[in-house]
Amino acid sequence: MSVRILALVGSLRAGSHNRQLAEAAVKHAPEGVAIELYEGLADVPFYNEDLDVEGSVPAAAARLRESAGSADAFLLFSPEYNGTMPAVLKNAIDWLSRPYGAGAISGKSVAVVGTAFGQYGGVWAQDDARKAAGVAGASVLEDVKLSIPGSVTRFADLHPADDSEVVTSLAEVIGRLTEHATAAAV
């Protein structure tokens, strides 16, 4: 069985280390696993029930839901902004949670990873992303974690895809996520 993982990156910055981490996941995905780096989170409006009306959902939100609907699992990449996850990632989770109980994220496997400048690598933000995804109905892998500290210095001259320790850790996360998604599909 082929597994399709949708990667959502909580940083919109072009040179984001979390985006680079997602690129590393795409590059090093094992055979039988396709990781799609979702483009377009910046275009998704803030969730508003007034906008979420059948037949008139904003195109960017509908596209996100469509892409998520065909995914087997999600890999969320979260930096830490002021001690929590970025609004763009929370917004994506909000859109994917609706309609509640039947949203595109409901029942699907989710792992959360990331990197941040601080000494803990963004663990608070990643914990918040796990919580939000779980409340949204996802099957969150609570024990699958990868928090890489010191991103500004660690990745100043080295792309995460070229960091053997990062590649090994990402492979473990992707492997566990794939196993979980495959077991859930049976």
XYZ file of C-alpha atoms in Angstrom:
186
model
C 0.000 0.000 0.000
C 1.246 3.457 -0.870
C 0.864 6.098 1.850
C 0.250 9.772 1.080
C 1.323 12.216 3.799
C 0.370 15.875 3.631
C 2.993 18.170 5.177
C 1.734 21.456 6.622
C 4.352 24.035 7.596
C 3.515 26.615 10.237
C 5.979 29.188 8.927
C 5.294 31.252 5.824
C 8.830 32.624 5.562
C 10.617 31.534 2.369
C 13.825 30.676 4.235
C 12.046 28.997 7.141
C 13.992 26.220 8.799
C 10.722 24.359 9.341
C 10.033 24.564 5.621
C 13.540 23.228 5.021
C 12.808 20.432 7.482
C 9.663 19.604 5.481
C 11.715 19.659 2.275
C 14.082 17.170 3.898
C 11.134 14.905 4.709
C 9.952 15.073 1.093
C 13.453 14.369 -0.235
C 14.109 11.428 2.072
C 10.655 9.816 2.066
C 11.007 6.054 1.837
C 9.749 4.039 -1.096
C 5.980 3.671 -0.961
C 5.515 6.953 0.888
C 4.665 10.185 -0.901
C 4.989 13.373 1.131
C 3.353 16.440 -0.377
C 4.518 19.807 0.926
C 1.305 21.816 0.901
C 1.597 25.236 -0.689
C -0.983 27.921 -0.066
C -1.629 28.167 3.683
C -1.037 31.925 3.445
C -4.075 32.187 1.165
C -6.497 30.441 3.516
C -8.636 33.047 5.328
C -9.006 32.874 9.092
C -11.656 30.344 9.973
C -15.088 31.923 10.269
C -18.324 29.932 10.330
C -19.939 32.669 8.242
C -17.513 31.772 5.429
C -17.840 28.030 5.909
C -21.101 27.611 4.058
C -21.620 24.748 1.628
C -21.270 26.016 -1.907
C -19.422 29.193 -0.948
C -16.359 28.043 1.005
C -13.392 30.229 -0.017
C -11.403 28.570 -2.804
C -8.160 28.413 -0.787
C -9.912 26.666 2.111
C -11.701 24.268 -0.250
C -8.380 23.413 -1.919
C -6.791 22.711 1.488
C -9.688 20.451 2.451
C -9.543 18.638 -0.878
C -5.825 17.986 -0.590
C -6.215 16.897 3.030
C -9.145 14.670 2.174
C -6.997 12.541 -0.104
C -4.146 12.281 2.422
C -3.662 9.194 4.559
C -1.774 11.093 7.259
C -0.418 14.516 8.201
C 3.041 15.674 9.212
C 2.860 19.089 10.858
C 5.982 21.259 11.092
C 5.723 23.878 13.795
C 8.084 26.629 14.805
C 7.381 28.351 18.111
C 5.994 31.871 18.086
C 5.685 33.470 21.519
C 5.517 30.085 23.203
C 2.875 28.523 20.979
C 2.140 27.386 17.440
C 1.811 29.918 14.627
C -1.667 31.146 13.716
C -1.353 29.817 10.165
C -1.008 26.235 11.416
C -3.855 26.592 13.926
C -6.009 28.079 11.161
C -5.322 25.106 8.889
C -6.312 22.727 11.692
C -9.505 24.749 12.259
C -10.524 24.520 8.589
C -9.694 20.808 8.470
C -11.730 20.120 11.615
C -15.041 21.109 10.018
C -17.631 19.869 9.767
C -16.862 18.670 13.279
C -16.549 14.912 13.434
C -16.344 14.601 9.654
C -13.551 17.047 8.765
C -10.666 16.104 6.494
C -8.383 15.520 9.504
C -10.866 13.410 11.442
C -9.523 9.947 12.283
C -6.302 10.442 10.310
C -2.823 9.907 11.709
C -0.899 13.051 12.663
C 2.682 13.568 13.809
C 4.096 16.948 14.830
C 7.752 17.932 14.522
C 9.728 21.123 14.209
C 12.690 23.273 14.910
C 13.089 26.590 16.671
C 15.868 28.905 17.747
C 15.412 28.243 21.464
C 17.044 25.531 23.520
C 13.984 23.242 23.448
C 13.277 23.319 19.712
C 9.689 24.517 19.966
C 8.250 21.793 22.202
C 5.476 24.033 23.570
C 4.261 24.889 20.082
C 4.415 21.265 19.019
C 2.493 20.170 22.115
C -0.169 22.792 21.317
C -0.376 21.567 17.711
C -0.828 17.980 18.937
C -3.578 19.132 21.295
C -5.413 21.127 18.603
C -5.176 18.297 16.054
C -6.452 15.810 18.631
C -9.403 17.974 19.591
C -10.096 18.361 15.852
C -10.509 14.598 15.665
C -7.128 13.446 14.386
C -5.395 10.327 15.637
C -2.311 12.033 17.051
C 0.880 10.094 17.637
C 1.612 11.592 21.043
C 4.877 9.714 21.526
C 6.364 10.548 18.111
C 8.357 13.720 18.600
C 11.207 15.603 16.983
C 12.150 19.009 18.377
C 15.394 20.426 17.022
C 16.833 23.327 19.068
C 19.128 26.091 17.891
C 17.793 26.236 14.335
C 19.382 29.584 13.487
C 22.885 28.327 14.189
C 22.418 24.643 13.360
C 21.008 25.338 9.907
C 22.942 28.531 9.136
C 25.149 26.750 6.603
C 23.576 23.305 6.433
C 20.184 22.393 4.997
C 18.353 19.880 7.215
C 18.270 17.466 4.242
C 22.075 17.308 4.479
C 22.207 16.797 8.257
C 22.527 13.042 8.825
C 21.192 13.193 12.398
C 18.097 15.096 11.228
C 17.558 12.746 8.276
C 17.753 9.706 10.573
C 15.317 11.255 13.057
C 12.894 12.272 10.311
C 13.031 8.746 8.878
C 11.998 7.368 12.275
C 9.077 9.810 12.494
C 7.942 9.070 8.934
C 8.250 5.341 9.557
C 6.099 5.477 12.699
C 3.551 7.756 11.007
C 3.357 5.423 8.007
C 2.874 2.362 10.236
C 0.118 4.121 12.146
C -1.654 5.302 8.992
C -1.388 1.861 7.408
C -2.776 0.146 10.514
C -5.638 2.657 10.667
C -6.558 1.928 7.043
C -6.982 -1.798 7.680
